């Protein structure tokens, strides 16, 4: 992000990939593709594809790590070596450690951890293809996977990105926009509570721009929420037939 370049991100009022400024990439969601997991989901934002698998609540081992009065949530964000053009070195690094942590903190507020003392919910997030906004795509996948696993939750957590490219404010940054834009924002919220659980920003914005971007992110999150509810309902209505 923020590298000066001659790359044109907006041409004739449209983004390089043909999108309007406030348009998200095509979104696809699917639940239940990892059979061994208690719940799983695949979420695609354009060419960014994230799969999440949730296990638990299950007994936390070793026992000395258990909390007597509540459960814990563990998350692991990982980018597959083949997810980017130049092979990503396998294994964890500073970035994936940070993302695993912020994703856990974004999800934690919706979970009734007091309902499963001494236990853990483990959520693994694998980025299969990376083209910008992987952390927020991963949060959506994780939240759906947890809901599908039957983890006690008040609501889903929905997430999206927004930013500034070629001087314009836009929704859902792709990789090039993230790399060559002026600012990018990662955002997650609990729709039913209107509560923000992730807010990260890279780059420079005026106060007014930030306020506009936060509103744009909220609108995007609402659309994502509707899609998530629909995919969950479809899955479980079918199961009840
Ligand atoms: N990226 C990459 N290799 C890396 C890390 C990131 O190619 O090792 C790309 C990828 O497309 C990613 C984007 O850079 O989506 C932006 O990464 P950032 O750290 O801003 O997080 P994200 O936007 O994916 O949440």
PDB file of C-alpha atoms and ligand atoms in Angstrom:
ATOM      1  CA  UNK A   1       0.000   0.000   0.000  1.00  0.00           C
ATOM      2  CA  UNK A   2       1.030   3.548  -0.573  1.00  0.00           C
ATOM      3  CA  UNK A   3       3.780   2.958  -3.125  1.00  0.00           C
ATOM      4  CA  UNK A   4       3.954   5.803  -5.582  1.00  0.00           C
ATOM      5  CA  UNK A   5       3.289   4.514  -9.049  1.00  0.00           C
ATOM      6  CA  UNK A   6       2.004   5.516 -12.460  1.00  0.00           C
ATOM      7  CA  UNK A   7      -0.446   2.646 -12.358  1.00  0.00           C
ATOM      8  CA  UNK A   8      -3.939   3.921 -13.148  1.00  0.00           C
ATOM      9  CA  UNK A   9      -6.391   2.473 -10.677  1.00  0.00           C
ATOM     10  CA  UNK A  10      -9.365   4.473 -11.918  1.00  0.00           C
ATOM     11  CA  UNK A  11     -10.131   5.001 -15.600  1.00  0.00           C
ATOM     12  CA  UNK A  12     -13.137   7.074 -16.743  1.00  0.00           C
ATOM     13  CA  UNK A  13     -14.648   6.990 -13.264  1.00  0.00           C
ATOM     14  CA  UNK A  14     -14.464   3.187 -13.039  1.00  0.00           C
ATOM     15  CA  UNK A  15     -11.938   0.976 -11.350  1.00  0.00           C
ATOM     16  CA  UNK A  16      -9.359  -0.939 -13.398  1.00  0.00           C
ATOM     17  CA  UNK A  17     -11.388  -4.164 -13.000  1.00  0.00           C
ATOM     18  CA  UNK A  18     -14.554  -2.412 -14.257  1.00  0.00           C
ATOM     19  CA  UNK A  19     -16.191  -1.877 -10.862  1.00  0.00           C
ATOM     20  CA  UNK A  20     -18.033   1.195  -9.665  1.00  0.00           C
ATOM     21  CA  UNK A  21     -16.377   2.945  -6.724  1.00  0.00           C
ATOM     22  CA  UNK A  22     -18.715   1.468  -4.105  1.00  0.00           C
ATOM     23  CA  UNK A  23     -19.097  -1.935  -5.755  1.00  0.00           C
ATOM     24  CA  UNK A  24     -17.799  -5.078  -4.094  1.00  0.00           C
ATOM     25  CA  UNK A  25     -16.332  -7.906  -6.141  1.00  0.00           C
ATOM     26  CA  UNK A  26     -18.571 -10.912  -6.872  1.00  0.00           C
ATOM     27  CA  UNK A  27     -19.081 -12.743  -3.574  1.00  0.00           C
ATOM     28  CA  UNK A  28     -19.658 -16.473  -3.185  1.00  0.00           C
ATOM     29  CA  UNK A  29     -20.249 -18.390   0.015  1.00  0.00           C
ATOM     30  CA  UNK A  30     -20.532 -22.071   0.711  1.00  0.00           C
ATOM     31  CA  UNK A  31     -20.928 -23.973   3.954  1.00  0.00           C
ATOM     32  CA  UNK A  32     -19.800 -27.446   4.941  1.00  0.00           C
ATOM     33  CA  UNK A  33     -16.937 -28.585   2.763  1.00  0.00           C
ATOM     34  CA  UNK A  34     -14.536 -29.890   5.391  1.00  0.00           C
ATOM     35  CA  UNK A  35     -16.249 -33.048   6.592  1.00  0.00           C
ATOM     36  CA  UNK A  36     -14.026 -33.611   9.611  1.00  0.00           C
ATOM     37  CA  UNK A  37     -14.674 -30.126  10.990  1.00  0.00           C
ATOM     38  CA  UNK A  38     -17.701 -29.304  13.124  1.00  0.00           C
ATOM     39  CA  UNK A  39     -18.361 -26.427  10.761  1.00  0.00           C
ATOM     40  CA  UNK A  40     -16.664 -25.011   7.702  1.00  0.00           C
ATOM     41  CA  UNK A  41     -17.121 -22.350   5.063  1.00  0.00           C
ATOM     42  CA  UNK A  42     -15.596 -21.096   1.849  1.00  0.00           C
ATOM     43  CA  UNK A  43     -15.905 -17.388   1.097  1.00  0.00           C
ATOM     44  CA  UNK A  44     -14.804 -15.799  -2.175  1.00  0.00           C
ATOM     45  CA  UNK A  45     -14.442 -12.065  -2.715  1.00  0.00           C
ATOM     46  CA  UNK A  46     -13.430 -12.033  -6.376  1.00  0.00           C
ATOM     47  CA  UNK A  47     -10.076 -13.766  -6.602  1.00  0.00           C
ATOM     48  CA  UNK A  48      -9.560 -13.803  -2.842  1.00  0.00           C
ATOM     49  CA  UNK A  49     -10.665 -17.206  -1.578  1.00  0.00           C
ATOM     50  CA  UNK A  50     -10.660 -18.154   2.105  1.00  0.00           C
ATOM     51  CA  UNK A  51     -11.669 -21.451   3.649  1.00  0.00           C
ATOM     52  CA  UNK A  52     -12.301 -21.783   7.372  1.00  0.00           C
ATOM     53  CA  UNK A  53     -12.771 -24.880   9.498  1.00  0.00           C
ATOM     54  CA  UNK A  54     -14.073 -24.687  13.067  1.00  0.00           C
ATOM     55  CA  UNK A  55     -13.618 -27.390  15.699  1.00  0.00           C
ATOM     56  CA  UNK A  56     -15.275 -27.459  19.075  1.00  0.00           C
ATOM     57  CA  UNK A  57     -16.133 -26.433  21.632  1.00  0.00           C
ATOM     58  CA  UNK A  58     -13.815 -29.287  22.647  1.00  0.00           C
ATOM     59  CA  UNK A  59     -11.711 -29.949  25.746  1.00  0.00           C
ATOM     60  CA  UNK A  60      -8.628 -27.740  25.840  1.00  0.00           C
ATOM     61  CA  UNK A  61      -5.384 -29.640  26.174  1.00  0.00           C
ATOM     62  CA  UNK A  62      -3.022 -29.396  28.002  1.00  0.00           C
ATOM     63  CA  UNK A  63      -5.247 -28.979  31.046  1.00  0.00           C
ATOM     64  CA  UNK A  64      -3.173 -26.209  32.663  1.00  0.00           C
ATOM     65  CA  UNK A  65      -4.249 -23.952  29.796  1.00  0.00           C
ATOM     66  CA  UNK A  66      -7.923 -24.398  30.652  1.00  0.00           C
ATOM     67  CA  UNK A  67      -9.959 -21.528  32.101  1.00  0.00           C
ATOM     68  CA  UNK A  68     -12.238 -22.739  34.908  1.00  0.00           C
ATOM     69  CA  UNK A  69     -15.117 -20.357  34.182  1.00  0.00           C
ATOM     70  CA  UNK A  70     -14.992 -19.935  30.411  1.00  0.00           C
ATOM     71  CA  UNK A  71     -13.801 -21.310  27.144  1.00  0.00           C
ATOM     72  CA  UNK A  72     -11.235 -19.832  24.800  1.00  0.00           C
ATOM     73  CA  UNK A  73     -11.023 -19.266  21.060  1.00  0.00           C
ATOM     74  CA  UNK A  74      -7.924 -20.013  19.061  1.00  0.00           C
ATOM     75  CA  UNK A  75      -7.467 -18.873  15.477  1.00  0.00           C
ATOM     76  CA  UNK A  76      -4.855 -19.562  12.855  1.00  0.00           C
ATOM     77  CA  UNK A  77      -4.604 -17.490   9.685  1.00  0.00           C
ATOM     78  CA  UNK A  78      -2.443 -19.024   6.994  1.00  0.00           C
ATOM     79  CA  UNK A  79      -1.714 -18.114   3.397  1.00  0.00           C
ATOM     80  CA  UNK A  80      -1.142 -21.134   1.179  1.00  0.00           C
ATOM     81  CA  UNK A  81       2.233 -21.069  -0.615  1.00  0.00           C
ATOM     82  CA  UNK A  82       0.350 -21.124  -3.955  1.00  0.00           C
ATOM     83  CA  UNK A  83      -2.058 -18.310  -3.005  1.00  0.00           C
ATOM     84  CA  UNK A  84       0.046 -15.525  -4.509  1.00  0.00           C
ATOM     85  CA  UNK A  85       2.053 -15.077  -7.733  1.00  0.00           C
ATOM     86  CA  UNK A  86       5.454 -15.285  -6.110  1.00  0.00           C
ATOM     87  CA  UNK A  87       5.339 -18.333  -3.835  1.00  0.00           C
ATOM     88  CA  UNK A  88       4.664 -17.420  -0.209  1.00  0.00           C
ATOM     89  CA  UNK A  89       7.176 -19.108   2.114  1.00  0.00           C
ATOM     90  CA  UNK A  90       5.206 -21.725   4.038  1.00  0.00           C
ATOM     91  CA  UNK A  91       4.712 -21.381   7.772  1.00  0.00           C
ATOM     92  CA  UNK A  92       3.929 -18.532  10.074  1.00  0.00           C
ATOM     93  CA  UNK A  93       5.537 -15.108   9.986  1.00  0.00           C
ATOM     94  CA  UNK A  94       4.964 -11.767  11.705  1.00  0.00           C
ATOM     95  CA  UNK A  95       2.058 -10.909   9.417  1.00  0.00           C
ATOM     96  CA  UNK A  96       0.182 -14.183   9.913  1.00  0.00           C
ATOM     97  CA  UNK A  97       0.756 -14.009  13.676  1.00  0.00           C
ATOM     98  CA  UNK A  98      -0.774 -10.523  13.747  1.00  0.00           C
ATOM     99  CA  UNK A  99      -3.678 -11.516  11.526  1.00  0.00           C
ATOM    100  CA  UNK A 100      -4.439 -14.630  13.582  1.00  0.00           C
ATOM    101  CA  UNK A 101      -4.640 -12.370  16.625  1.00  0.00           C
ATOM    102  CA  UNK A 102      -6.780  -9.594  15.166  1.00  0.00           C
ATOM    103  CA  UNK A 103      -9.137 -12.163  13.653  1.00  0.00           C
ATOM    104  CA  UNK A 104      -9.518 -13.834  17.056  1.00  0.00           C
ATOM    105  CA  UNK A 105     -10.219 -10.473  18.695  1.00  0.00           C
ATOM    106  CA  UNK A 106     -12.754  -9.622  15.964  1.00  0.00           C
ATOM    107  CA  UNK A 107     -14.669 -12.869  16.536  1.00  0.00           C
ATOM    108  CA  UNK A 108     -14.435 -13.163  20.318  1.00  0.00           C
ATOM    109  CA  UNK A 109     -17.170 -10.640  21.283  1.00  0.00           C
ATOM    110  CA  UNK A 110     -19.965 -12.716  19.682  1.00  0.00           C
ATOM    111  CA  UNK A 111     -19.092 -15.974  21.395  1.00  0.00           C
ATOM    112  CA  UNK A 112     -20.679 -17.067  24.699  1.00  0.00           C
ATOM    113  CA  UNK A 113     -17.378 -18.323  26.089  1.00  0.00           C
ATOM    114  CA  UNK A 114     -18.913 -18.782  29.533  1.00  0.00           C
ATOM    115  CA  UNK A 115     -21.034 -21.575  28.010  1.00  0.00           C
ATOM    116  CA  UNK A 116     -18.056 -23.857  27.505  1.00  0.00           C
ATOM    117  CA  UNK A 117     -15.620 -23.668  30.437  1.00  0.00           C
ATOM    118  CA  UNK A 118     -12.319 -25.554  30.089  1.00  0.00           C
ATOM    119  CA  UNK A 119     -12.925 -25.934  26.376  1.00  0.00           C
ATOM    120  CA  UNK A 120     -11.685 -24.335  23.187  1.00  0.00           C
ATOM    121  CA  UNK A 121     -13.055 -23.426  19.789  1.00  0.00           C
ATOM    122  CA  UNK A 122     -10.316 -23.755  17.195  1.00  0.00           C
ATOM    123  CA  UNK A 123     -10.722 -21.964  13.892  1.00  0.00           C
ATOM    124  CA  UNK A 124      -8.308 -22.510  11.041  1.00  0.00           C
ATOM    125  CA  UNK A 125      -8.344 -20.028   8.163  1.00  0.00           C
ATOM    126  CA  UNK A 126      -6.557 -20.901   4.963  1.00  0.00           C
ATOM    127  CA  UNK A 127      -6.165 -18.361   2.188  1.00  0.00           C
ATOM    128  CA  UNK A 128      -6.245 -20.377  -1.024  1.00  0.00           C
ATOM    129  CA  UNK A 129      -6.012 -17.388  -3.359  1.00  0.00           C
ATOM    130  CA  UNK A 130      -4.946 -13.906  -2.267  1.00  0.00           C
ATOM    131  CA  UNK A 131      -5.988 -10.812  -4.158  1.00  0.00           C
ATOM    132  CA  UNK A 132      -6.389  -8.219  -1.426  1.00  0.00           C
ATOM    133  CA  UNK A 133      -8.603  -8.099   1.676  1.00  0.00           C
ATOM    134  CA  UNK A 134      -7.709 -11.588   2.853  1.00  0.00           C
ATOM    135  CA  UNK A 135      -8.147 -10.838   6.569  1.00  0.00           C
ATOM    136  CA  UNK A 136     -11.743  -9.673   6.153  1.00  0.00           C
ATOM    137  CA  UNK A 137     -12.611 -12.507   3.768  1.00  0.00           C
ATOM    138  CA  UNK A 138     -11.102 -14.838   6.370  1.00  0.00           C
ATOM    139  CA  UNK A 139     -13.215 -13.310   9.157  1.00  0.00           C
ATOM    140  CA  UNK A 140     -16.403 -13.902   7.161  1.00  0.00           C
ATOM    141  CA  UNK A 141     -15.406 -17.504   6.486  1.00  0.00           C
ATOM    142  CA  UNK A 142     -14.481 -18.043  10.144  1.00  0.00           C
ATOM    143  CA  UNK A 143     -17.716 -16.581  11.437  1.00  0.00           C
ATOM    144  CA  UNK A 144     -19.788 -18.758   9.097  1.00  0.00           C
ATOM    145  CA  UNK A 145     -17.756 -21.845  10.016  1.00  0.00           C
ATOM    146  CA  UNK A 146     -18.324 -21.183  13.730  1.00  0.00           C
ATOM    147  CA  UNK A 147     -22.052 -20.686  13.209  1.00  0.00           C
ATOM    148  CA  UNK A 148     -22.188 -23.899  11.161  1.00  0.00           C
ATOM    149  CA  UNK A 149     -20.347 -25.698  13.973  1.00  0.00           C
ATOM    150  CA  UNK A 150     -23.072 -24.639  16.392  1.00  0.00           C
ATOM    151  CA  UNK A 151     -20.745 -22.525  18.525  1.00  0.00           C
ATOM    152  CA  UNK A 152     -22.978 -20.469  20.863  1.00  0.00           C
ATOM    153  CA  UNK A 153     -22.920 -16.969  19.380  1.00  0.00           C
ATOM    154  CA  UNK A 154     -25.022 -13.809  19.660  1.00  0.00           C
ATOM    155  CA  UNK A 155     -24.613 -13.030  15.965  1.00  0.00           C
ATOM    156  CA  UNK A 156     -22.275 -13.377  13.025  1.00  0.00           C
ATOM    157  CA  UNK A 157     -19.301 -11.087  12.560  1.00  0.00           C
ATOM    158  CA  UNK A 158     -19.222  -9.572   9.094  1.00  0.00           C
ATOM    159  CA  UNK A 159     -16.168  -7.938   7.583  1.00  0.00           C
ATOM    160  CA  UNK A 160     -15.062  -5.960   4.567  1.00  0.00           C
ATOM    161  CA  UNK A 161     -12.432  -3.521   3.376  1.00  0.00           C
ATOM    162  CA  UNK A 162     -12.580  -0.014   1.980  1.00  0.00           C
ATOM    163  CA  UNK A 163      -9.939   2.471   0.946  1.00  0.00           C
ATOM    164  CA  UNK A 164      -8.694   5.353  -1.158  1.00  0.00           C
ATOM    165  CA  UNK A 165      -7.279   4.867  -4.643  1.00  0.00           C
ATOM    166  CA  UNK A 166      -6.364   7.586  -7.141  1.00  0.00           C
ATOM    167  CA  UNK A 167      -7.982  10.067  -4.743  1.00  0.00           C
ATOM    168  CA  UNK A 168     -11.357   8.249  -4.675  1.00  0.00           C
ATOM    169  CA  UNK A 169     -13.000   6.320  -1.857  1.00  0.00           C
ATOM    170  CA  UNK A 170     -13.862   2.726  -2.759  1.00  0.00           C
ATOM    171  CA  UNK A 171     -15.252  -0.507  -1.295  1.00  0.00           C
ATOM    172  CA  UNK A 172     -13.537  -3.904  -1.208  1.00  0.00           C
ATOM    173  CA  UNK A 173      -9.936  -3.414  -2.336  1.00  0.00           C
ATOM    174  CA  UNK A 174      -8.313  -5.964  -4.602  1.00  0.00           C
ATOM    175  CA  UNK A 175      -4.585  -6.727  -4.457  1.00  0.00           C
ATOM    176  CA  UNK A 176      -3.434  -4.025  -6.884  1.00  0.00           C
ATOM    177  CA  UNK A 177      -5.631  -1.403  -5.219  1.00  0.00           C
ATOM    178  CA  UNK A 178      -4.274  -2.413  -1.823  1.00  0.00           C
ATOM    179  CA  UNK A 179      -0.725  -2.255  -3.100  1.00  0.00           C
ATOM    180  CA  UNK A 180      -0.851   0.979  -5.075  1.00  0.00           C
ATOM    181  CA  UNK A 181      -3.663   2.878  -3.349  1.00  0.00           C
ATOM    182  CA  UNK A 182      -3.334   5.688  -0.823  1.00  0.00           C
ATOM    183  CA  UNK A 183      -5.117   4.068   2.113  1.00  0.00           C
ATOM    184  CA  UNK A 184      -6.847   0.860   3.096  1.00  0.00           C
ATOM    185  CA  UNK A 185      -9.119  -0.028   5.941  1.00  0.00           C
ATOM    186  CA  UNK A 186     -10.020  -3.415   7.416  1.00  0.00           C
ATOM    187  CA  UNK A 187     -13.385  -3.419   9.155  1.00  0.00           C
ATOM    188  CA  UNK A 188     -15.526  -5.981  10.978  1.00  0.00           C
ATOM    189  CA  UNK A 189     -18.788  -5.520  12.819  1.00  0.00           C
ATOM    190  CA  UNK A 190     -21.564  -7.290  14.693  1.00  0.00           C
ATOM    191  CA  UNK A 191     -24.581  -6.158  12.658  1.00  0.00           C
ATOM    192  CA  UNK A 192     -27.289  -6.707  15.280  1.00  0.00           C
ATOM    193  CA  UNK A 193     -25.343  -4.645  17.821  1.00  0.00           C
ATOM    194  CA  UNK A 194     -23.881  -2.115  15.434  1.00  0.00           C
ATOM    195  CA  UNK A 195     -20.565  -2.846  17.134  1.00  0.00           C
ATOM    196  CA  UNK A 196     -17.180  -2.663  15.437  1.00  0.00           C
ATOM    197  CA  UNK A 197     -14.769  -5.502  16.263  1.00  0.00           C
ATOM    198  CA  UNK A 198     -11.957  -4.815  13.797  1.00  0.00           C
ATOM    199  CA  UNK A 199     -10.681  -1.471  12.605  1.00  0.00           C
ATOM    200  CA  UNK A 200      -7.269  -1.226  11.028  1.00  0.00           C
ATOM    201  CA  UNK A 201      -5.983   1.433   8.706  1.00  0.00           C
ATOM    202  CA  UNK A 202      -2.902   1.800   6.605  1.00  0.00           C
ATOM    203  CA  UNK A 203      -2.108   5.046   4.776  1.00  0.00           C
ATOM    204  CA  UNK A 204      -3.413   8.582   5.078  1.00  0.00           C
ATOM    205  CA  UNK A 205      -6.994   9.909   5.117  1.00  0.00           C
ATOM    206  CA  UNK A 206      -8.645  13.117   6.238  1.00  0.00           C
ATOM    207  CA  UNK A 207     -11.142  12.900   9.070  1.00  0.00           C
ATOM    208  CA  UNK A 208     -14.029  13.412   6.598  1.00  0.00           C
ATOM    209  CA  UNK A 209     -12.712  10.685   4.325  1.00  0.00           C
ATOM    210  CA  UNK A 210     -12.433   8.312   7.256  1.00  0.00           C
ATOM    211  CA  UNK A 211     -16.030   8.966   8.286  1.00  0.00           C
ATOM    212  CA  UNK A 212     -17.239   8.373   4.710  1.00  0.00           C
ATOM    213  CA  UNK A 213     -15.200   5.168   4.439  1.00  0.00           C
ATOM    214  CA  UNK A 214     -16.553   3.868   7.740  1.00  0.00           C
ATOM    215  CA  UNK A 215     -20.089   4.401   6.434  1.00  0.00           C
ATOM    216  CA  UNK A 216     -19.232   2.663   3.177  1.00  0.00           C
ATOM    217  CA  UNK A 217     -17.751  -0.255   5.092  1.00  0.00           C
ATOM    218  CA  UNK A 218     -20.868  -0.507   7.223  1.00  0.00           C
ATOM    219  CA  UNK A 219     -23.090  -0.617   4.132  1.00  0.00           C
ATOM    220  CA  UNK A 220     -20.932  -3.343   2.575  1.00  0.00           C
ATOM    221  CA  UNK A 221     -21.047  -5.326   5.809  1.00  0.00           C
ATOM    222  CA  UNK A 222     -24.842  -5.173   5.828  1.00  0.00           C
ATOM    223  CA  UNK A 223     -24.973  -6.655   2.316  1.00  0.00           C
ATOM    224  CA  UNK A 224     -22.521  -9.370   3.318  1.00  0.00           C
ATOM    225  CA  UNK A 225     -24.632 -10.117   6.394  1.00  0.00           C
ATOM    226  CA  UNK A 226     -27.731 -10.706   4.263  1.00  0.00           C
ATOM    227  CA  UNK A 227     -25.814 -13.120   2.067  1.00  0.00           C
ATOM    228  CA  UNK A 228     -24.417 -14.961   5.076  1.00  0.00           C
ATOM    229  CA  UNK A 229     -27.822 -15.330   6.688  1.00  0.00           C
ATOM    230  CA  UNK A 230     -29.222 -16.618   3.407  1.00  0.00           C
ATOM    231  CA  UNK A 231     -26.519 -19.249   2.968  1.00  0.00           C
ATOM    232  CA  UNK A 232     -26.890 -20.428   6.573  1.00  0.00           C
ATOM    233  CA  UNK A 233     -30.690 -20.619   6.341  1.00  0.00           C
ATOM    234  CA  UNK A 234     -30.590 -22.493   3.036  1.00  0.00           C
ATOM    235  CA  UNK A 235     -28.226 -25.045   4.495  1.00  0.00           C
ATOM    236  CA  UNK A 236     -30.245 -25.712   7.642  1.00  0.00           C
ATOM    237  CA  UNK A 237     -33.673 -25.501   6.098  1.00  0.00           C
ATOM    238  CA  UNK A 238     -32.546 -28.237   3.729  1.00  0.00           C
ATOM    239  CA  UNK A 239     -31.266 -30.288   6.641  1.00  0.00           C
ATOM    240  CA  UNK A 240     -34.658 -30.039   8.376  1.00  0.00           C
ATOM    241  CA  UNK A 241     -36.670 -31.143   5.325  1.00  0.00           C
TER     242      UNK A 241
HETATM  243  N1  LIG B   1       0.161 -10.241  -0.300  1.00  0.00           N
HETATM  244  C1  LIG B   1       1.070 -10.996  -1.013  1.00  0.00           C
HETATM  245  N2  LIG B   1       2.012 -11.710  -0.316  1.00  0.00           N
HETATM  246  C2  LIG B   1       2.108 -11.686   1.034  1.00  0.00           C
HETATM  247  C3  LIG B   1       1.191 -10.907   1.749  1.00  0.00           C
HETATM  248  C4  LIG B   1       0.239 -10.187   1.055  1.00  0.00           C
HETATM  249  O1  LIG B   1       0.999 -11.053  -2.242  1.00  0.00           O
HETATM  250  O2  LIG B   1       2.986 -12.354   1.612  1.00  0.00           O
HETATM  251  C5  LIG B   1      -0.880  -9.502  -1.041  1.00  0.00           C
HETATM  252  C6  LIG B   1      -2.201 -10.254  -1.029  1.00  0.00           C
HETATM  253  O3  LIG B   1      -2.904 -10.067  -2.242  1.00  0.00           O
HETATM  254  C7  LIG B   1      -2.931  -9.562   0.092  1.00  0.00           C
HETATM  255  C8  LIG B   1      -2.485  -8.120  -0.127  1.00  0.00           C
HETATM  256  O4  LIG B   1      -1.107  -8.244  -0.455  1.00  0.00           O
HETATM  257  O5  LIG B   1      -4.330  -9.747   0.012  1.00  0.00           O
HETATM  258  C9  LIG B   1      -2.705  -7.199   1.036  1.00  0.00           C
HETATM  259  O6  LIG B   1      -2.142  -7.715   2.184  1.00  0.00           O
HETATM  260  P1  LIG B   1      -2.400  -7.076   3.606  1.00  0.00           P
HETATM  261  O7  LIG B   1      -1.258  -7.464   4.485  1.00  0.00           O
HETATM  262  O8  LIG B   1      -2.753  -5.638   3.458  1.00  0.00           O
HETATM  263  O9  LIG B   1      -3.685  -7.867   4.177  1.00  0.00           O
HETATM  264  P2  LIG B   1      -5.116  -8.174   3.546  1.00  0.00           P
HETATM  265  O10 LIG B   1      -5.563  -6.976   2.745  1.00  0.00           O
HETATM  266  O11 LIG B   1      -4.931  -9.389   2.666  1.00  0.00           O
HETATM  267  O12 LIG B   1      -5.992  -8.453   4.710  1.00  0.00           O
END
